[in-house]
Amino acid sequence: MDVVFNGEVAILIIGLCSILKSDPGLEMYGSSEDRCIEDSTSGVNSQNQELELSDSFLGKRVRHCRSCKAYIRGLDHHCPAFGNCIGQKNYILFVILLVGFIITEGSYVACSTQFASKFGIFNGTMSETSLFANLAVSTTTFSILQLVWQVPFLTWHAYCICFNIRTDEWINWKKYPEFQFVDQSQPGQSCREVRFTNPYDRGILQNVKEFLALTG
């Protein structure tokens, strides 16, 4: 069990280093001179940039990340933990890392629980001031807290994969015309209802195949 756990940690470290320096799918928008002008403009102009993407960019699902101040193909979200955007080119790696974290933390909880039961840490037979006891309790608690949010987070991304939607698109769908369906069933009304529609949803099987085929 120790060998398996150490192997999981080693793989996670390699994956973490890879995603920190990975290209999420950076797209260039305009000339270098245009980008210099855009970077020096106000926040209002920065917001307008997001609405001025060409049709070809929309077809590629290129979105603007305010944190990176860059255009990312297939942007899901900006990950503060990794300090990088999660986009089309590193989305698979991100999901694999998330699964790896859950498996590793689950394994650690199992190992630490077994260790605690063997030495009587949880039932108070070991000295409360023991370094090993405090370390086992604190790290186990931390791992459980991580699992509490990581498992729902993975569930959300499984939903996104199955229905071919990105987190940014789900939250900001009103900014993207292709996700807006105008209900014209009642033409006499002055205010038409705008509903959410997903033009990229081609069925769960095809959506999963498209996710597995993401290469950039």
PDB file of N, CA and C in Angstrom, residues 56-138:
ATOM      1  N   SER A  56     -15.125  33.332 -36.595  1.00  0.00           N
ATOM      2  CA  SER A  56     -14.225  32.179 -36.553  1.00  0.00           C
ATOM      3  C   SER A  56     -13.794  31.879 -35.123  1.00  0.00           C
ATOM      4  N   PHE A  57     -13.602  32.905 -34.314  1.00  0.00           N
ATOM      5  CA  PHE A  57     -13.244  32.693 -32.921  1.00  0.00           C
ATOM      6  C   PHE A  57     -14.392  32.037 -32.172  1.00  0.00           C
ATOM      7  N   LEU A  58     -15.618  32.482 -32.436  1.00  0.00           N
ATOM      8  CA  LEU A  58     -16.768  31.896 -31.769  1.00  0.00           C
ATOM      9  C   LEU A  58     -16.920  30.432 -32.156  1.00  0.00           C
ATOM     10  N   GLY A  59     -16.631  30.108 -33.407  1.00  0.00           N
ATOM     11  CA  GLY A  59     -16.709  28.731 -33.851  1.00  0.00           C
ATOM     12  C   GLY A  59     -15.695  27.845 -33.142  1.00  0.00           C
ATOM     13  N   LYS A  60     -14.544  28.415 -32.788  1.00  0.00           N
ATOM     14  CA  LYS A  60     -13.510  27.679 -32.062  1.00  0.00           C
ATOM     15  C   LYS A  60     -13.766  27.691 -30.558  1.00  0.00           C
ATOM     16  N   ARG A  61     -14.804  28.361 -30.126  1.00  0.00           N
ATOM     17  CA  ARG A  61     -15.123  28.513 -28.699  1.00  0.00           C
ATOM     18  C   ARG A  61     -13.966  29.206 -27.968  1.00  0.00           C
ATOM     19  N   VAL A  62     -13.459  30.255 -28.576  1.00  0.00           N
ATOM     20  CA  VAL A  62     -12.393  31.038 -27.963  1.00  0.00           C
ATOM     21  C   VAL A  62     -13.013  32.064 -27.024  1.00  0.00           C
ATOM     22  N   ARG A  63     -12.555  32.073 -25.781  1.00  0.00           N
ATOM     23  CA  ARG A  63     -13.082  32.991 -24.770  1.00  0.00           C
ATOM     24  C   ARG A  63     -11.939  33.816 -24.175  1.00  0.00           C
ATOM     25  N   HIS A  64     -12.317  34.934 -23.583  1.00  0.00           N
ATOM     26  CA  HIS A  64     -11.322  35.828 -23.002  1.00  0.00           C
ATOM     27  C   HIS A  64     -11.209  35.581 -21.501  1.00  0.00           C
ATOM     28  N   CYS A  65      -9.981  35.367 -21.032  1.00  0.00           N
ATOM     29  CA  CYS A  65      -9.720  35.189 -19.603  1.00  0.00           C
ATOM     30  C   CYS A  65      -9.223  36.508 -19.035  1.00  0.00           C
ATOM     31  N   ARG A  66      -9.973  37.068 -18.100  1.00  0.00           N
ATOM     32  CA  ARG A  66      -9.583  38.346 -17.514  1.00  0.00           C
ATOM     33  C   ARG A  66      -8.370  38.212 -16.611  1.00  0.00           C
ATOM     34  N   SER A  67      -8.193  37.047 -16.016  1.00  0.00           N
ATOM     35  CA  SER A  67      -7.043  36.854 -15.129  1.00  0.00           C
ATOM     36  C   SER A  67      -5.744  36.818 -15.920  1.00  0.00           C
ATOM     37  N   CYS A  68      -5.729  36.090 -17.027  1.00  0.00           N
ATOM     38  CA  CYS A  68      -4.535  35.992 -17.864  1.00  0.00           C
ATOM     39  C   CYS A  68      -4.472  37.086 -18.917  1.00  0.00           C
ATOM     40  N   LYS A  69      -5.607  37.786 -19.126  1.00  0.00           N
ATOM     41  CA  LYS A  69      -5.715  38.800 -20.184  1.00  0.00           C
ATOM     42  C   LYS A  69      -5.327  38.196 -21.520  1.00  0.00           C
ATOM     43  N   ALA A  70      -5.893  37.009 -21.796  1.00  0.00           N
ATOM     44  CA  ALA A  70      -5.579  36.289 -23.024  1.00  0.00           C
ATOM     45  C   ALA A  70      -6.831  35.599 -23.540  1.00  0.00           C
ATOM     46  N   TYR A  71      -6.780  35.227 -24.820  1.00  0.00           N
ATOM     47  CA  TYR A  71      -7.875  34.501 -25.439  1.00  0.00           C
ATOM     48  C   TYR A  71      -7.506  33.022 -25.471  1.00  0.00           C
ATOM     49  N   ILE A  72      -8.393  32.202 -24.908  1.00  0.00           N
ATOM     50  CA  ILE A  72      -8.128  30.779 -24.745  1.00  0.00           C
ATOM     51  C   ILE A  72      -9.167  29.970 -25.502  1.00  0.00           C
ATOM     52  N   ARG A  73      -8.703  29.048 -26.323  1.00  0.00           N
ATOM     53  CA  ARG A  73      -9.611  28.171 -27.044  1.00  0.00           C
ATOM     54  C   ARG A  73     -10.177  27.119 -26.085  1.00  0.00           C
ATOM     55  N   GLY A  74     -11.496  27.004 -26.054  1.00  0.00           N
ATOM     56  CA  GLY A  74     -12.141  26.026 -25.189  1.00  0.00           C
ATOM     57  C   GLY A  74     -11.963  26.323 -23.713  1.00  0.00           C
ATOM     58  N   LEU A  75     -11.958  27.603 -23.348  1.00  0.00           N
ATOM     59  CA  LEU A  75     -11.732  27.988 -21.944  1.00  0.00           C
ATOM     60  C   LEU A  75     -12.804  27.397 -21.041  1.00  0.00           C
ATOM     61  N   ASP A  76     -12.370  26.705 -19.998  1.00  0.00           N
ATOM     62  CA  ASP A  76     -13.303  26.234 -18.971  1.00  0.00           C
ATOM     63  C   ASP A  76     -13.307  27.201 -17.790  1.00  0.00           C
ATOM     64  N   HIS A  77     -12.126  27.440 -17.229  1.00  0.00           N
ATOM     65  CA  HIS A  77     -12.015  28.391 -16.125  1.00  0.00           C
ATOM     66  C   HIS A  77     -10.533  28.702 -15.908  1.00  0.00           C
ATOM     67  N   HIS A  78     -10.291  29.746 -15.144  1.00  0.00           N
ATOM     68  CA  HIS A  78      -8.924  30.047 -14.710  1.00  0.00           C
ATOM     69  C   HIS A  78      -8.724  29.419 -13.340  1.00  0.00           C
ATOM     70  N   CYS A  79      -7.719  28.559 -13.232  1.00  0.00           N
ATOM     71  CA  CYS A  79      -7.483  27.831 -11.988  1.00  0.00           C
ATOM     72  C   CYS A  79      -6.457  28.562 -11.135  1.00  0.00           C
ATOM     73  N   PRO A  80      -6.863  29.179 -10.017  1.00  0.00           N
ATOM     74  CA  PRO A  80      -5.901  29.881  -9.158  1.00  0.00           C
ATOM     75  C   PRO A  80      -4.877  28.935  -8.540  1.00  0.00           C
ATOM     76  N   ALA A  81      -5.286  27.694  -8.280  1.00  0.00           N
ATOM     77  CA  ALA A  81      -4.364  26.744  -7.649  1.00  0.00           C
ATOM     78  C   ALA A  81      -3.185  26.427  -8.560  1.00  0.00           C
ATOM     79  N   PHE A  82      -3.441  26.328  -9.858  1.00  0.00           N
ATOM     80  CA  PHE A  82      -2.381  26.030 -10.820  1.00  0.00           C
ATOM     81  C   PHE A  82      -1.794  27.293 -11.444  1.00  0.00           C
ATOM     82  N   GLY A  83      -2.452  28.428 -11.252  1.00  0.00           N
ATOM     83  CA  GLY A  83      -1.981  29.670 -11.844  1.00  0.00           C
ATOM     84  C   GLY A  83      -2.011  29.643 -13.350  1.00  0.00           C
ATOM     85  N   ASN A  84      -2.973  28.909 -13.909  1.00  0.00           N
ATOM     86  CA  ASN A  84      -3.049  28.756 -15.351  1.00  0.00           C
ATOM     87  C   ASN A  84      -4.505  28.566 -15.760  1.00  0.00           C
ATOM     88  N   CYS A  85      -4.795  28.878 -17.011  1.00  0.00           N
ATOM     89  CA  CYS A  85      -6.135  28.636 -17.523  1.00  0.00           C
ATOM     90  C   CYS A  85      -6.299  27.155 -17.854  1.00  0.00           C
ATOM     91  N   ILE A  86      -7.528  26.690 -17.760  1.00  0.00           N
ATOM     92  CA  ILE A  86      -7.866  25.342 -18.191  1.00  0.00           C
ATOM     93  C   ILE A  86      -8.651  25.480 -19.481  1.00  0.00           C
ATOM     94  N   GLY A  87      -8.035  25.042 -20.564  1.00  0.00           N
ATOM     95  CA  GLY A  87      -8.644  25.181 -21.876  1.00  0.00           C
ATOM     96  C   GLY A  87      -8.578  23.890 -22.664  1.00  0.00           C
ATOM     97  N   GLN A  88      -8.748  24.008 -23.964  1.00  0.00           N
ATOM     98  CA  GLN A  88      -8.865  22.833 -24.816  1.00  0.00           C
ATOM     99  C   GLN A  88      -7.626  21.949 -24.768  1.00  0.00           C
ATOM    100  N   LYS A  89      -6.452  22.547 -24.696  1.00  0.00           N
ATOM    101  CA  LYS A  89      -5.226  21.758 -24.782  1.00  0.00           C
ATOM    102  C   LYS A  89      -4.835  21.067 -23.485  1.00  0.00           C
ATOM    103  N   ASN A  90      -5.322  21.548 -22.340  1.00  0.00           N
ATOM    104  CA  ASN A  90      -4.941  20.909 -21.073  1.00  0.00           C
ATOM    105  C   ASN A  90      -6.139  20.473 -20.238  1.00  0.00           C
ATOM    106  N   TYR A  91      -7.322  20.433 -20.855  1.00  0.00           N
ATOM    107  CA  TYR A  91      -8.525  20.049 -20.101  1.00  0.00           C
ATOM    108  C   TYR A  91      -8.457  18.581 -19.672  1.00  0.00           C
ATOM    109  N   ILE A  92      -7.998  17.703 -20.593  1.00  0.00           N
ATOM    110  CA  ILE A  92      -7.884  16.286 -20.243  1.00  0.00           C
ATOM    111  C   ILE A  92      -6.897  16.093 -19.095  1.00  0.00           C
ATOM    112  N   LEU A  93      -5.758  16.771 -19.166  1.00  0.00           N
ATOM    113  CA  LEU A  93      -4.761  16.679 -18.098  1.00  0.00           C
ATOM    114  C   LEU A  93      -5.336  17.168 -16.772  1.00  0.00           C
ATOM    115  N   PHE A  94      -6.144  18.234 -16.823  1.00  0.00           N
ATOM    116  CA  PHE A  94      -6.758  18.758 -15.606  1.00  0.00           C
ATOM    117  C   PHE A  94      -7.692  17.725 -14.972  1.00  0.00           C
ATOM    118  N   VAL A  95      -8.514  17.082 -15.783  1.00  0.00           N
ATOM    119  CA  VAL A  95      -9.453  16.081 -15.259  1.00  0.00           C
ATOM    120  C   VAL A  95      -8.693  14.884 -14.698  1.00  0.00           C
ATOM    121  N   ILE A  96      -7.636  14.460 -15.401  1.00  0.00           N
ATOM    122  CA  ILE A  96      -6.824  13.342 -14.905  1.00  0.00           C
ATOM    123  C   ILE A  96      -6.188  13.695 -13.562  1.00  0.00           C
ATOM    124  N   LEU A  97      -5.678  14.928 -13.457  1.00  0.00           N
ATOM    125  CA  LEU A  97      -5.092  15.367 -12.187  1.00  0.00           C
ATOM    126  C   LEU A  97      -6.129  15.394 -11.072  1.00  0.00           C
ATOM    127  N   LEU A  98      -7.330  15.857 -11.385  1.00  0.00           N
ATOM    128  CA  LEU A  98      -8.389  15.914 -10.388  1.00  0.00           C
ATOM    129  C   LEU A  98      -8.747  14.516  -9.894  1.00  0.00           C
ATOM    130  N   VAL A  99      -8.857  13.577 -10.819  1.00  0.00           N
ATOM    131  CA  VAL A  99      -9.110  12.188 -10.432  1.00  0.00           C
ATOM    132  C   VAL A  99      -7.943  11.644  -9.607  1.00  0.00           C
ATOM    133  N   GLY A 100      -6.721  11.998 -10.024  1.00  0.00           N
ATOM    134  CA  GLY A 100      -5.550  11.540  -9.288  1.00  0.00           C
ATOM    135  C   GLY A 100      -5.509  12.068  -7.860  1.00  0.00           C
ATOM    136  N   PHE A 101      -5.861  13.341  -7.687  1.00  0.00           N
ATOM    137  CA  PHE A 101      -5.900  13.909  -6.341  1.00  0.00           C
ATOM    138  C   PHE A 101      -6.918  13.175  -5.474  1.00  0.00           C
ATOM    139  N   ILE A 102      -8.077  12.886  -6.034  1.00  0.00           N
ATOM    140  CA  ILE A 102      -9.125  12.208  -5.260  1.00  0.00           C
ATOM    141  C   ILE A 102      -8.676  10.807  -4.862  1.00  0.00           C
ATOM    142  N   ILE A 103      -8.080  10.073  -5.798  1.00  0.00           N
ATOM    143  CA  ILE A 103      -7.613   8.717  -5.497  1.00  0.00           C
ATOM    144  C   ILE A 103      -6.494   8.744  -4.455  1.00  0.00           C
ATOM    145  N   THR A 104      -5.552   9.673  -4.634  1.00  0.00           N
ATOM    146  CA  THR A 104      -4.424   9.755  -3.700  1.00  0.00           C
ATOM    147  C   THR A 104      -4.876  10.153  -2.304  1.00  0.00           C
ATOM    148  N   GLU A 105      -5.740  11.136  -2.217  1.00  0.00           N
ATOM    149  CA  GLU A 105      -6.235  11.563  -0.908  1.00  0.00           C
ATOM    150  C   GLU A 105      -7.104  10.491  -0.259  1.00  0.00           C
ATOM    151  N   GLY A 106      -7.884   9.792  -1.082  1.00  0.00           N
ATOM    152  CA  GLY A 106      -8.660   8.677  -0.534  1.00  0.00           C
ATOM    153  C   GLY A 106      -7.754   7.576  -0.011  1.00  0.00           C
ATOM    154  N   SER A 107      -6.671   7.306  -0.745  1.00  0.00           N
ATOM    155  CA  SER A 107      -5.716   6.296  -0.295  1.00  0.00           C
ATOM    156  C   SER A 107      -5.033   6.722   0.998  1.00  0.00           C
ATOM    157  N   TYR A 108      -4.718   8.024   1.077  1.00  0.00           N
ATOM    158  CA  TYR A 108      -4.051   8.513   2.294  1.00  0.00           C
ATOM    159  C   TYR A 108      -4.986   8.418   3.501  1.00  0.00           C
ATOM    160  N   VAL A 109      -6.256   8.742   3.305  1.00  0.00           N
ATOM    161  CA  VAL A 109      -7.214   8.627   4.407  1.00  0.00           C
ATOM    162  C   VAL A 109      -7.302   7.180   4.884  1.00  0.00           C
ATOM    163  N   ALA A 110      -7.322   6.244   3.925  1.00  0.00           N
ATOM    164  CA  ALA A 110      -7.373   4.828   4.295  1.00  0.00           C
ATOM    165  C   ALA A 110      -6.110   4.410   5.045  1.00  0.00           C
ATOM    166  N   CYS A 111      -4.938   4.850   4.548  1.00  0.00           N
ATOM    167  CA  CYS A 111      -3.672   4.494   5.200  1.00  0.00           C
ATOM    168  C   CYS A 111      -3.561   5.107   6.593  1.00  0.00           C
ATOM    169  N   SER A 112      -3.911   6.384   6.698  1.00  0.00           N
ATOM    170  CA  SER A 112      -3.792   7.058   7.997  1.00  0.00           C
ATOM    171  C   SER A 112      -4.796   6.513   8.995  1.00  0.00           C
ATOM    172  N   THR A 113      -5.981   6.126   8.531  1.00  0.00           N
ATOM    173  CA  THR A 113      -6.968   5.521   9.427  1.00  0.00           C
ATOM    174  C   THR A 113      -6.478   4.182   9.949  1.00  0.00           C
ATOM    175  N   GLN A 114      -5.857   3.399   9.054  1.00  0.00           N
ATOM    176  CA  GLN A 114      -5.292   2.126   9.461  1.00  0.00           C
ATOM    177  C   GLN A 114      -4.156   2.333  10.465  1.00  0.00           C
ATOM    178  N   PHE A 115      -3.317   3.332  10.209  1.00  0.00           N
ATOM    179  CA  PHE A 115      -2.224   3.646  11.124  1.00  0.00           C
ATOM    180  C   PHE A 115      -2.760   4.095  12.486  1.00  0.00           C
ATOM    181  N   ALA A 116      -3.794   4.939  12.450  1.00  0.00           N
ATOM    182  CA  ALA A 116      -4.365   5.441  13.699  1.00  0.00           C
ATOM    183  C   ALA A 116      -5.017   4.329  14.501  1.00  0.00           C
ATOM    184  N   SER A 117      -5.683   3.405  13.816  1.00  0.00           N
ATOM    185  CA  SER A 117      -6.320   2.292  14.525  1.00  0.00           C
ATOM    186  C   SER A 117      -5.279   1.360  15.128  1.00  0.00           C
ATOM    187  N   LYS A 118      -4.167   1.184  14.418  1.00  0.00           N
ATOM    188  CA  LYS A 118      -3.132   0.279  14.905  1.00  0.00           C
ATOM    189  C   LYS A 118      -2.477   0.802  16.172  1.00  0.00           C
ATOM    190  N   PHE A 119      -2.258   2.123  16.231  1.00  0.00           N
ATOM    191  CA  PHE A 119      -1.569   2.703  17.379  1.00  0.00           C
ATOM    192  C   PHE A 119      -2.514   3.399  18.355  1.00  0.00           C
ATOM    193  N   GLY A 120      -3.797   3.265  18.146  1.00  0.00           N
ATOM    194  CA  GLY A 120      -4.773   3.799  19.098  1.00  0.00           C
ATOM    195  C   GLY A 120      -4.788   5.313  19.192  1.00  0.00           C
ATOM    196  N   ILE A 121      -4.642   5.981  18.057  1.00  0.00           N
ATOM    197  CA  ILE A 121      -4.597   7.440  18.073  1.00  0.00           C
ATOM    198  C   ILE A 121      -5.983   8.026  18.318  1.00  0.00           C
ATOM    199  N   PHE A 122      -6.982   7.485  17.632  1.00  0.00           N
ATOM    200  CA  PHE A 122      -8.320   8.045  17.717  1.00  0.00           C
ATOM    201  C   PHE A 122      -9.052   7.693  19.019  1.00  0.00           C
ATOM    202  N   ASN A 123      -8.668   6.580  19.639  1.00  0.00           N
ATOM    203  CA  ASN A 123      -9.355   6.192  20.885  1.00  0.00           C
ATOM    204  C   ASN A 123      -8.650   6.709  22.132  1.00  0.00           C
ATOM    205  N   GLY A 124      -7.557   7.481  21.949  1.00  0.00           N
ATOM    206  CA  GLY A 124      -6.921   8.152  23.071  1.00  0.00           C
ATOM    207  C   GLY A 124      -5.898   7.335  23.818  1.00  0.00           C
ATOM    208  N   THR A 125      -5.564   6.140  23.342  1.00  0.00           N
ATOM    209  CA  THR A 125      -4.570   5.336  24.052  1.00  0.00           C
ATOM    210  C   THR A 125      -3.154   5.858  23.843  1.00  0.00           C
ATOM    211  N   MET A 126      -2.937   6.584  22.732  1.00  0.00           N
ATOM    212  CA  MET A 126      -1.627   7.205  22.509  1.00  0.00           C
ATOM    213  C   MET A 126      -1.619   8.590  23.124  1.00  0.00           C
ATOM    214  N   SER A 127      -0.458   9.024  23.540  1.00  0.00           N
ATOM    215  CA  SER A 127      -0.345  10.345  24.153  1.00  0.00           C
ATOM    216  C   SER A 127      -0.843  11.430  23.207  1.00  0.00           C
ATOM    217  N   GLU A 128      -1.660  12.351  23.715  1.00  0.00           N
ATOM    218  CA  GLU A 128      -2.238  13.409  22.890  1.00  0.00           C
ATOM    219  C   GLU A 128      -1.174  14.367  22.353  1.00  0.00           C
ATOM    220  N   THR A 129      -0.028  14.396  23.040  1.00  0.00           N
ATOM    221  CA  THR A 129       1.036  15.309  22.613  1.00  0.00           C
ATOM    222  C   THR A 129       1.977  14.669  21.598  1.00  0.00           C
ATOM    223  N   SER A 130       1.680  13.436  21.226  1.00  0.00           N
ATOM    224  CA  SER A 130       2.555  12.748  20.283  1.00  0.00           C
ATOM    225  C   SER A 130       2.553  13.461  18.946  1.00  0.00           C
ATOM    226  N   LEU A 131       3.735  13.645  18.370  1.00  0.00           N
ATOM    227  CA  LEU A 131       3.856  14.299  17.072  1.00  0.00           C
ATOM    228  C   LEU A 131       3.151  13.494  15.993  1.00  0.00           C
ATOM    229  N   PHE A 132       3.317  12.168  16.039  1.00  0.00           N
ATOM    230  CA  PHE A 132       2.682  11.325  15.031  1.00  0.00           C
ATOM    231  C   PHE A 132       1.165  11.388  15.137  1.00  0.00           C
ATOM    232  N   ALA A 133       0.649  11.451  16.345  1.00  0.00           N
ATOM    233  CA  ALA A 133      -0.802  11.520  16.537  1.00  0.00           C
ATOM    234  C   ALA A 133      -1.354  12.821  15.966  1.00  0.00           C
ATOM    235  N   ASN A 134      -0.719  13.934  16.298  1.00  0.00           N
ATOM    236  CA  ASN A 134      -1.178  15.230  15.782  1.00  0.00           C
ATOM    237  C   ASN A 134      -1.063  15.305  14.257  1.00  0.00           C
ATOM    238  N   LEU A 135       0.026  14.759  13.722  1.00  0.00           N
ATOM    239  CA  LEU A 135       0.233  14.785  12.282  1.00  0.00           C
ATOM    240  C   LEU A 135      -0.814  13.931  11.565  1.00  0.00           C
ATOM    241  N   ALA A 136      -1.090  12.763  12.118  1.00  0.00           N
ATOM    242  CA  ALA A 136      -2.065  11.863  11.495  1.00  0.00           C
ATOM    243  C   ALA A 136      -3.458  12.485  11.494  1.00  0.00           C
ATOM    244  N   VAL A 137      -3.843  13.082  12.619  1.00  0.00           N
ATOM    245  CA  VAL A 137      -5.177  13.672  12.722  1.00  0.00           C
ATOM    246  C   VAL A 137      -5.313  14.882  11.800  1.00  0.00           C
ATOM    247  N   SER A 138      -4.319  15.760  11.796  1.00  0.00           N
ATOM    248  CA  SER A 138      -4.406  16.982  11.003  1.00  0.00           C
ATOM    249  C   SER A 138      -4.388  16.692   9.503  1.00  0.00           C
TER     250      SER A 138
END
